[in-house]
Tab-separated table of C-alpha atoms and ligand atoms in Angstrom:
chain	number	residue	atom	x	y	z
A	1	MET	CA	89.455	85.720	79.993
A	2	GLN	CA	91.556	83.613	82.240
A	3	LYS	CA	92.607	85.319	85.629
A	4	THR	CA	95.627	83.407	86.736
A	5	ILE	CA	98.900	83.460	85.041
A	6	THR	CA	102.285	81.277	85.444
A	7	GLY	CA	105.584	83.377	85.576
A	8	PHE	CA	104.385	86.714	85.738
A	9	SER	CA	107.377	87.652	87.881
A	10	LYS	CA	109.644	86.676	84.469
A	11	LEU	CA	107.317	88.893	82.429
A	12	THR	CA	108.888	92.456	81.505
A	13	LYS	CA	107.428	95.773	83.279
A	14	SER	CA	105.536	96.092	79.769
A	15	GLU	CA	104.457	92.758	79.501
A	16	LYS	CA	102.996	92.808	82.753
A	17	ILE	CA	101.213	95.959	82.439
A	18	ASP	CA	99.566	94.362	78.968
A	19	TRP	CA	98.609	91.034	80.962
A	20	ILE	CA	96.745	93.478	83.269
A	21	VAL	CA	95.235	95.651	80.793
A	22	ASN	CA	94.028	92.918	78.797
A	23	THR	CA	92.682	90.966	81.549
A	24	TYR	CA	90.694	93.440	83.674
A	25	PHE	CA	90.715	96.811	81.575
A	26	SER	CA	89.218	95.167	77.772
A	27	ASN	CA	86.558	98.228	78.406
A	28	ASN	CA	88.649	100.968	80.024
A	29	LYS	CA	90.852	102.567	77.241
A	30	SER	CA	92.585	104.619	79.466
A	31	ALA	CA	93.808	101.675	82.052
A	32	LYS	CA	97.558	101.756	80.387
A	33	THR	CA	97.928	105.824	80.202
A	34	THR	CA	96.545	105.831	83.709
A	35	LEU	CA	99.482	103.311	84.695
A	36	GLU	CA	101.999	104.556	82.680
A	37	GLN	CA	101.352	108.425	83.292
A	38	TYR	CA	103.148	108.022	87.298
A	39	TRP	CA	106.557	106.754	85.557
A	40	ASN	CA	109.038	108.983	86.518
A	41	SER	CA	111.199	110.197	82.907
A	42	ASN	CA	114.689	109.913	84.533
A	43	LYS	CA	115.131	106.205	83.775
A	44	LYS	CA	117.847	105.682	86.734
A	45	LEU	CA	115.008	106.548	89.118
A	46	GLN	CA	112.284	105.023	87.980
A	47	GLN	CA	114.496	101.716	88.098
A	48	LEU	CA	115.399	102.125	91.675
A	49	HIS	CA	111.654	102.408	92.659
A	50	ASP	CA	110.883	99.634	90.589
A	51	GLU	CA	113.572	97.356	92.314
A	52	PHE	CA	112.390	98.244	95.756
A	53	ILE	CA	109.579	95.887	95.215
A	54	GLU	CA	108.584	92.565	93.120
A	55	ASN	CA	106.182	93.163	90.126
A	56	THR	CA	106.002	97.140	89.868
A	57	ILE	CA	103.839	98.271	87.334
A	58	THR	CA	103.880	101.946	88.392
A	59	ASN	CA	104.472	103.914	91.133
A	60	TYR	CA	101.602	105.286	93.688
A	61	TYR	CA	102.308	109.072	94.771
A	62	LEU	CA	101.790	110.328	98.370
A	63	PRO	CA	101.995	114.136	98.877
A	64	PHE	CA	105.170	114.684	100.887
A	65	GLY	CA	104.481	118.245	103.225
A	66	VAL	CA	106.224	119.618	105.976
A	67	ALA	CA	105.585	121.305	109.276
A	68	PRO	CA	107.648	123.984	110.371
A	69	ASN	CA	108.329	125.487	113.908
A	70	PHE	CA	108.849	122.286	116.226
A	71	LEU	CA	110.979	123.508	118.833
A	72	ILE	CA	112.372	120.207	120.309
A	73	ASN	CA	115.103	119.993	123.272
A	74	GLY	CA	115.667	123.693	122.204
A	75	LYS	CA	116.326	122.769	118.449
A	76	THR	CA	114.024	123.796	115.688
A	77	TYR	CA	113.279	121.229	113.320
A	78	THR	CA	111.271	121.370	110.148
A	79	ILE	CA	109.442	118.006	110.096
A	80	PRO	CA	108.518	116.188	106.833
A	81	MET	CA	105.222	114.125	106.227
A	82	ALA	CA	104.119	111.604	103.908
A	83	ILE	CA	100.656	111.427	104.090
A	84	GLU	CA	97.313	111.376	102.119
A	85	GLU	CA	94.805	112.856	104.635
A	86	SER	CA	94.303	116.678	104.222
A	87	SER	CA	94.051	118.619	107.675
A	88	VAL	CA	97.206	116.550	109.602
A	89	VAL	CA	100.210	118.461	108.335
A	90	ALA	CA	97.954	121.879	108.839
A	91	ALA	CA	97.068	120.460	112.432
A	92	ALA	CA	100.682	119.373	113.290
A	93	SER	CA	102.240	123.217	112.192
A	94	LYS	CA	99.392	124.680	114.099
A	95	ALA	CA	100.613	122.484	116.912
A	96	ALA	CA	104.352	123.600	116.492
A	97	LYS	CA	103.705	127.020	116.691
A	98	PHE	CA	101.334	127.080	119.894
A	99	TRP	CA	104.170	124.965	121.589
A	100	LEU	CA	106.897	127.213	119.787
A	101	ASP	CA	105.828	130.408	121.785
A	102	ARG	CA	105.252	127.841	125.146
A	103	GLY	CA	108.402	126.838	125.564
A	104	GLY	CA	108.379	123.996	122.807
A	105	PHE	CA	108.205	120.415	123.300
A	106	LYS	CA	110.806	118.351	125.366
A	107	ALA	CA	111.688	114.786	124.472
A	108	GLU	CA	113.870	111.858	125.853
A	109	VAL	CA	115.149	108.207	124.945
A	110	ILE	CA	114.139	106.041	127.612
A	111	SER	CA	115.617	103.218	126.142
A	112	THR	CA	116.507	101.372	123.200
A	113	THR	CA	116.474	97.496	123.615
A	114	LYS	CA	114.961	95.429	120.406
A	115	ILE	CA	113.913	91.593	120.859
A	116	GLY	CA	114.163	88.812	118.762
A	117	GLN	CA	113.228	85.046	119.148
A	118	VAL	CA	113.821	81.514	118.235
A	119	HIS	CA	110.614	79.605	118.695
A	120	PHE	CA	111.252	75.758	118.891
A	121	THR	CA	109.956	72.800	120.483
A	122	TYR	CA	111.602	70.010	122.783
A	123	ASP	CA	110.327	67.087	123.851
A	124	GLY	CA	112.818	66.064	126.461
A	125	ASN	CA	113.188	67.011	130.208
A	126	THR	CA	113.297	70.347	130.927
A	127	GLU	CA	115.993	70.213	133.499
A	128	ASP	CA	118.312	68.988	130.813
A	129	LEU	CA	117.505	71.378	128.311
A	130	ILE	CA	118.074	74.229	131.279
A	131	ASN	CA	121.658	72.813	131.801
A	132	PHE	CA	122.749	72.275	128.217
A	133	PHE	CA	121.572	76.268	127.532
A	134	LYS	CA	123.686	77.278	130.196
A	135	ASN	CA	126.638	75.186	129.230
A	136	THR	CA	126.217	76.070	125.371
A	137	LYS	CA	125.168	80.130	125.903
A	138	SER	CA	128.477	81.400	125.107
A	139	LYS	CA	128.730	79.118	121.654
A	140	PHE	CA	125.681	81.275	120.696
A	141	PHE	CA	127.664	84.493	120.945
A	142	LYS	CA	130.887	82.950	119.427
A	143	ASP	CA	128.952	81.546	116.514
A	144	THR	CA	127.641	84.772	115.697
A	145	LYS	CA	130.652	86.653	115.744
A	146	SER	CA	131.360	87.475	112.071
A	147	ILE	CA	127.679	89.038	112.098
A	148	THR	CA	127.837	91.017	114.900
A	149	LYS	CA	131.760	92.166	114.407
A	150	SER	CA	130.459	95.748	112.663
A	151	MET	CA	127.633	96.322	115.017
A	152	GLU	CA	129.932	95.787	118.106
A	153	ASN	CA	132.316	98.751	116.531
A	154	ARG	CA	129.637	100.428	116.129
A	155	GLY	CA	128.540	100.099	119.934
A	156	GLY	CA	125.798	97.779	119.598
A	157	GLY	CA	125.394	93.944	119.019
A	158	ILE	CA	123.692	91.025	121.327
A	159	LEU	CA	123.110	92.291	124.660
A	160	ASP	CA	121.359	89.020	125.996
A	161	ILE	CA	120.222	85.588	125.042
A	162	ASP	CA	117.664	83.964	127.509
A	163	LEU	CA	115.836	80.105	127.440
A	164	LYS	CA	112.216	80.357	128.268
A	165	ASP	CA	110.181	77.682	128.921
A	166	LYS	CA	106.766	78.439	127.580
A	167	THR	CA	105.654	74.823	128.308
A	168	LYS	CA	102.577	75.906	130.622
A	169	ASP	CA	101.162	77.563	127.408
A	170	LEU	CA	102.018	75.402	124.524
A	171	ALA	CA	102.906	72.004	125.238
A	172	ASP	CA	106.786	71.497	124.334
A	173	TYR	CA	107.222	75.326	123.415
A	174	TYR	CA	110.548	77.374	124.520
A	175	GLN	CA	112.384	80.317	123.333
A	176	LEU	CA	115.254	81.722	122.999
A	177	HIS	CA	114.694	85.309	123.754
A	178	ALA	CA	117.348	87.864	122.649
A	179	THR	CA	118.134	91.214	123.285
A	180	PHE	CA	119.871	93.723	120.837
A	181	GLU	CA	121.315	97.047	120.221
A	182	THR	CA	121.126	98.233	116.945
A	183	MET	CA	122.188	101.912	117.312
A	184	ASP	CA	121.530	103.622	114.385
A	185	ALA	CA	120.034	101.165	112.467
A	186	MET	CA	116.495	99.660	113.082
A	187	GLY	CA	118.531	96.461	112.736
A	188	ALA	CA	115.723	93.731	111.200
A	189	ASN	CA	118.506	92.441	109.334
A	190	PHE	CA	120.762	92.496	112.163
A	191	ILE	CA	118.707	90.743	114.386
A	192	ASN	CA	117.008	87.794	112.294
A	193	SER	CA	120.619	86.904	111.154
A	194	CYS	CA	121.727	86.533	114.499
A	195	LEU	CA	118.633	84.899	115.205
A	196	GLU	CA	118.954	82.083	112.464
A	197	GLN	CA	122.673	81.566	113.295
A	198	PHE	CA	121.033	81.166	116.897
A	199	ALA	CA	118.779	78.308	115.662
A	200	THR	CA	121.694	76.391	113.666
A	201	THR	CA	123.930	76.617	116.608
A	202	LEU	CA	120.773	75.219	118.959
A	203	LYS	CA	119.771	72.644	116.442
A	204	THR	CA	123.360	71.158	116.501
A	205	GLU	CA	124.401	71.242	119.376
A	206	ALA	CA	121.238	70.048	120.916
A	207	ASP	CA	121.510	66.898	118.539
A	208	HIS	CA	124.990	66.057	120.041
A	209	SER	CA	124.057	66.560	123.430
A	210	LEU	CA	120.429	66.350	124.661
A	211	SER	CA	118.239	62.923	124.481
A	212	GLY	CA	114.839	64.798	123.888
A	213	ASN	CA	114.523	66.368	120.020
A	214	VAL	CA	114.703	69.916	119.332
A	215	ASP	CA	112.687	71.481	116.300
A	216	VAL	CA	113.226	75.002	115.537
A	217	ILE	CA	109.746	76.355	114.386
A	218	MET	CA	110.590	79.734	113.548
A	219	SER	CA	113.312	82.501	114.120
A	220	ILE	CA	112.255	86.256	114.299
A	221	LEU	CA	112.311	89.612	115.593
A	222	SER	CA	109.651	91.363	117.521
A	223	ASN	CA	107.903	93.991	116.320
A	224	TYR	CA	106.800	94.439	119.991
A	225	VAL	CA	109.390	96.897	121.310
A	226	PRO	CA	108.373	97.983	124.714
A	227	ASN	CA	111.935	98.642	125.582
A	228	CYS	CA	113.032	101.029	122.937
A	229	LEU	CA	110.814	103.406	124.238
A	230	VAL	CA	110.637	107.263	123.543
A	231	ARG	CA	108.670	110.269	125.844
A	232	ALA	CA	107.683	113.650	124.593
A	233	GLU	CA	106.154	116.232	126.761
A	234	VAL	CA	104.612	119.708	126.734
A	235	SER	CA	103.903	121.819	129.391
A	236	CYS	CA	102.840	125.369	130.330
A	237	LYS	CA	101.309	127.025	132.992
A	238	VAL	CA	97.366	127.093	132.390
A	239	GLU	CA	96.681	130.441	132.068
A	240	ASP	CA	99.065	130.568	129.095
A	241	LEU	CA	96.725	127.869	127.611
A	242	THR	CA	94.319	130.203	125.475
A	243	GLU	CA	95.046	132.240	122.558
A	244	ASN	CA	91.082	133.708	122.643
A	245	SER	CA	89.294	135.260	125.196
A	246	LYS	CA	85.960	132.748	124.119
A	247	THR	CA	87.012	129.749	126.396
A	248	SER	CA	88.805	130.522	130.001
A	249	ALA	CA	92.274	128.736	130.132
A	250	GLU	CA	91.103	126.721	133.477
A	251	ALA	CA	87.688	125.331	131.330
A	252	PHE	CA	90.152	124.795	127.985
A	253	ALA	CA	92.390	122.295	130.602
A	254	GLU	CA	89.874	121.050	132.052
A	255	LYS	CA	87.939	120.049	129.181
A	256	PHE	CA	91.003	118.606	127.450
A	257	ILE	CA	92.102	116.420	130.395
A	258	GLN	CA	88.344	114.917	130.366
A	259	ALA	CA	88.798	114.296	126.702
A	260	VAL	CA	92.362	111.930	127.641
A	261	LYS	CA	90.721	111.032	130.370
A	262	ILE	CA	87.800	108.920	128.639
A	263	ALA	CA	90.132	107.837	125.916
A	264	GLU	CA	92.376	106.270	129.286
A	265	ILE	CA	89.332	104.578	129.893
A	266	GLU	CA	86.998	103.564	127.149
A	267	PRO	CA	88.396	101.916	124.207
A	268	TYR	CA	86.311	102.815	121.452
A	269	ARG	CA	87.669	106.216	121.684
A	270	ALA	CA	90.725	104.957	122.551
A	271	VAL	CA	91.496	103.614	118.835
A	272	THR	CA	90.593	106.890	117.439
A	273	HIS	CA	92.449	108.997	119.782
A	274	ASN	CA	95.547	107.050	118.861
A	275	LYS	CA	94.670	106.847	115.511
A	276	GLY	CA	95.239	110.585	115.693
A	277	ILE	CA	98.417	110.275	117.286
A	278	MET	CA	99.497	107.944	114.353
A	279	ASN	CA	98.611	110.343	112.044
A	280	GLY	CA	101.736	112.254	112.858
A	281	ILE	CA	103.838	109.404	113.840
A	282	ASP	CA	103.199	107.428	110.265
A	283	ALA	CA	103.483	110.381	108.557
A	284	VAL	CA	107.020	110.858	109.552
A	285	VAL	CA	108.078	107.334	109.772
A	286	LEU	CA	107.024	106.987	106.061
A	287	ALA	CA	108.443	110.261	105.287
A	288	THR	CA	112.100	108.782	106.995
A	289	GLY	CA	112.109	105.790	105.166
A	290	ASN	CA	110.873	103.521	108.272
A	291	ASP	CA	108.780	100.821	108.592
A	292	PHE	CA	105.359	101.754	109.543
A	293	ARG	CA	103.614	99.015	109.694
A	294	ALA	CA	106.253	97.713	112.563
A	295	VAL	CA	105.529	101.188	114.335
A	296	GLU	CA	101.727	100.433	114.104
A	297	ALA	CA	101.468	96.973	115.028
A	298	GLY	CA	104.027	97.714	118.231
A	299	VAL	CA	102.347	101.107	119.538
A	300	HIS	CA	99.125	99.268	119.599
A	301	ALA	CA	100.104	96.613	121.555
A	302	TYR	CA	102.134	98.438	123.794
A	303	ALA	CA	98.382	100.823	124.107
A	304	SER	CA	97.255	97.584	125.539
A	305	ARG	CA	99.897	96.306	127.489
A	306	ASN	CA	97.653	96.334	130.871
A	307	GLY	CA	94.820	94.491	129.209
A	308	THR	CA	92.822	96.881	128.069
A	309	TYR	CA	93.329	99.207	124.695
A	310	SER	CA	94.196	102.502	126.031
A	311	SER	CA	94.923	106.043	125.397
A	312	LEU	CA	99.049	106.785	124.579
A	313	THR	CA	98.924	109.920	125.717
A	314	HIS	CA	98.004	111.481	129.541
A	315	ALA	CA	97.645	114.767	130.898
A	316	GLU	CA	97.552	116.604	134.252
A	317	VAL	CA	97.039	120.161	136.275
A	318	LYS	CA	99.799	120.190	139.054
A	319	ASP	CA	100.390	123.701	140.831
A	320	GLY	CA	98.776	125.500	138.232
A	321	ILE	CA	101.153	123.897	135.242
A	322	PHE	CA	99.244	122.142	132.802
A	323	LYS	CA	101.121	119.007	131.515
A	324	PHE	CA	100.663	116.774	128.646
A	325	TRP	CA	102.733	113.824	127.656
A	326	MET	CA	103.211	110.243	125.722
A	327	GLU	CA	105.359	107.537	126.223
A	328	ILE	CA	105.653	105.065	122.938
A	329	PRO	CA	107.732	102.262	121.870
A	330	LEU	CA	109.530	103.072	118.272
A	331	ALA	CA	112.399	100.941	116.598
A	332	LEU	CA	113.800	103.779	114.100
A	333	GLY	CA	116.510	103.692	112.287
A	334	THR	CA	118.741	106.435	110.091
A	335	VAL	CA	120.843	104.354	108.204
A	336	GLY	CA	120.369	101.622	105.954
A	337	GLY	CA	117.267	100.055	104.635
A	338	LEU	CA	115.603	103.302	102.295
A	339	THR	CA	117.480	105.574	104.484
A	340	SER	CA	120.684	105.703	101.578
A	341	LEU	CA	118.509	104.590	98.868
A	342	HIS	CA	115.058	106.715	98.493
A	343	PRO	CA	116.520	110.412	97.322
A	344	LEU	CA	113.256	111.514	98.894
A	345	VAL	CA	114.312	110.212	102.551
A	346	LYS	CA	117.570	111.317	102.085
A	347	LEU	CA	116.054	114.566	101.941
A	348	ALA	CA	113.827	114.126	104.798
A	349	LEU	CA	116.677	113.005	107.065
A	350	GLU	CA	118.705	115.700	105.679
A	351	MET	CA	116.542	118.308	106.229
A	352	LEU	CA	116.513	117.059	109.954
A	353	GLY	CA	119.723	117.814	110.149
A	354	LYS	CA	120.926	113.764	109.844
A	355	PRO	CA	119.513	112.956	113.227
A	356	SER	CA	120.768	109.638	114.888
A	357	ALA	CA	117.943	106.678	115.366
A	358	LYS	CA	117.459	108.376	119.243
A	359	GLU	CA	117.165	111.924	118.171
A	360	LEU	CA	114.612	110.969	115.143
A	361	MET	CA	112.681	108.714	118.232
A	362	GLN	CA	112.175	111.873	119.621
A	363	ILE	CA	111.377	113.926	116.589
A	364	VAL	CA	108.448	111.166	115.527
A	365	ALA	CA	107.349	110.930	119.183
A	366	VAL	CA	106.517	115.013	119.026
A	367	ALA	CA	104.857	114.831	115.629
A	368	GLY	CA	102.403	112.243	117.413
A	369	LEU	CA	102.151	114.404	120.295
A	370	ALA	CA	101.336	117.400	118.499
A	371	GLN	CA	98.803	115.643	116.588
A	372	ASN	CA	97.024	114.441	119.183
A	373	PHE	CA	97.068	118.001	121.009
A	374	ALA	CA	95.998	119.551	118.140
A	375	ALA	CA	92.905	117.008	117.114
A	376	LEU	CA	91.791	117.319	121.296
A	377	ARG	CA	92.030	120.928	120.752
A	378	SER	CA	89.822	121.260	118.013
A	379	LEU	CA	87.500	118.501	118.972
A	380	THR	CA	87.031	119.750	122.624
A	381	THR	CA	86.603	123.333	121.228
A	382	THR	CA	85.098	124.328	117.619
A	383	GLY	CA	84.856	120.392	116.315
A	384	ILE	CA	86.951	118.884	113.833
A	385	GLN	CA	84.191	119.500	111.208
A	386	GLU	CA	85.342	123.283	110.925
A	387	GLY	CA	88.744	122.863	109.576
A	388	HIS	CA	87.426	119.664	107.682
A	389	MET	CA	84.667	121.793	105.641
A	390	LYS	CA	87.517	124.328	104.544
A	391	MET	CA	88.862	121.373	102.802
A	392	HIS	CA	85.709	120.089	101.637
A	393	LEU	CA	85.028	123.683	99.791
A	394	MET	CA	88.226	123.989	98.293
A	395	ASN	CA	87.651	120.621	96.887
A	396	ILE	CA	84.274	121.202	95.495
A	397	LEU	CA	85.354	124.498	94.014
A	398	ASN	CA	88.605	122.810	92.115
A	399	GLN	CA	86.157	120.336	90.789
A	400	PHE	CA	84.016	123.002	89.123
A	401	GLU	CA	87.425	124.493	88.080
A	402	ALA	CA	86.408	127.692	90.355
A	403	THR	CA	88.862	130.735	88.864
A	404	SER	CA	91.279	132.298	91.912
A	405	GLN	CA	89.135	135.404	92.435
A	406	GLU	CA	85.770	132.798	92.156
A	407	LYS	CA	87.347	131.169	95.362
A	408	GLU	CA	88.502	134.459	96.896
A	409	GLN	CA	84.624	135.429	96.881
A	410	LEU	CA	83.501	131.977	97.883
A	411	VAL	CA	86.204	131.454	100.844
A	412	SER	CA	84.494	134.800	102.182
A	413	HIS	CA	80.897	133.759	101.366
A	414	PHE	CA	81.440	130.534	103.530
A	415	LYS	CA	83.113	132.172	106.177
A	416	THR	CA	79.698	133.041	107.601
A	417	HIS	CA	77.465	130.238	105.728
A	418	THR	CA	77.800	126.540	106.220
A	419	VAL	CA	79.481	124.322	103.648
A	420	THR	CA	77.381	121.395	102.280
A	421	HIS	CA	77.643	120.131	98.829
A	422	SER	CA	74.749	121.685	97.615
A	423	SER	CA	75.122	125.142	99.362
A	424	VAL	CA	79.010	125.089	97.457
A	425	VAL	CA	77.172	124.434	93.881
A	426	ASP	CA	74.461	127.193	94.182
A	427	ALA	CA	76.682	129.649	95.803
A	428	ILE	CA	78.719	128.765	92.727
A	429	ASN	CA	75.636	128.829	90.341
A	430	ASN	CA	74.451	131.956	91.759
A	431	LEU	CA	78.320	133.831	91.235
A	432	ARG	CA	78.581	133.040	87.496
A	433	ASN	CA	74.653	133.557	86.797
A	434	ASN	CA	75.378	137.056	88.142
B	501	MEV	C1	91.378	111.857	112.632
B	501	MEV	O1	92.014	111.523	110.887
B	501	MEV	C2	92.018	111.869	113.371
B	501	MEV	C3	90.985	112.395	114.560
B	501	MEV	O2	89.856	111.665	114.419
B	501	MEV	C4	91.785	112.028	115.802
B	501	MEV	C5	90.966	111.903	117.026
B	501	MEV	O3	89.791	112.121	117.206
B	501	MEV	O4	91.540	112.477	118.239
B	501	MEV	C6	90.791	113.863	114.495
């Protein structure tokens, strides 16, 4: 069977499915049903999802959970999280509750500047280009007026445009490096439209007044936003850190800080440490209809800004006060894009009290910090397998279609026995045979 096709995008949805099923699933009778069982019976809602992307054949569900009890800057939130990984929502909720009793989280937006660049080559004299840019700079602002008008009315717009000489790194390479304020919008369309207009203005004006040739390579925003920065923090007296008498508060703080320090200097650990932070961040970013790939790329670049990949969080004890904090770049929006289209995104934002982009930056950063706190807390005390094994136990019990009575008995049994696949299977069999 031929596995390539011309004009696939022109086929109807059911023709697309038929082609997929005939081409790849001739021996799998349930493939079509598997795809179709995820269609929504509400035709309008299904069409909305079909039109988010191209060649849609079905929906791919992610669980949408919530983590309550987050106290941030004195306000309480229930945070929506879209994620497939077990334990993440539970960990966030646990950390939220822990800090609720200790003054909650503090968060602060440090800056909100976004960046876009027109990358171009120029084969003439650099001084001429610098003078040309000085003389034409105002034209870049003038030519983008129709694009920037409504953003300016909302308090945003183009902040500045610089000419950057990159010829030391790459022959003939220059940039127009522009900074933007996009208020409550993530701003990708706005920034890219401005940049494409800059490119047109650059080419037209340069062709008139420069002897060398300007060739625009591309115009695109940057997902590296080190000046769109938010800080999240928790602190309390060291003695208030423990909930049980097994570990002393001082020993817990010391071990916790050591774990953070390891992630600060050891990239292998830092990647996993930061991955845990992104468990919280991505889940809220997704639930609120934002671009988690952009956030991921920008955050990891920021984690390497000093030349080595390092921890995003930091911790210390000073004058008897334990402090744990993080600063991360987050370009988020609460208007535009999916925010007004996807019913669950709308609901998530409503649940958060229709936050501004700045408030959402704070909530997302807190979710990341909480996640890291929960991970380090269990890693440096019980280890993470204890929680995971509880989940593992439930998964096996569900596989064996255990009744609620059987579940109750077995969960109680495994409070004092080690969970492995075979020990659970044996326990189910014993219970059933008796
Ligand atoms: C698992 O998704 C995340 C952790 O590995 C994070 C960490 O190790 O800090 C638990």
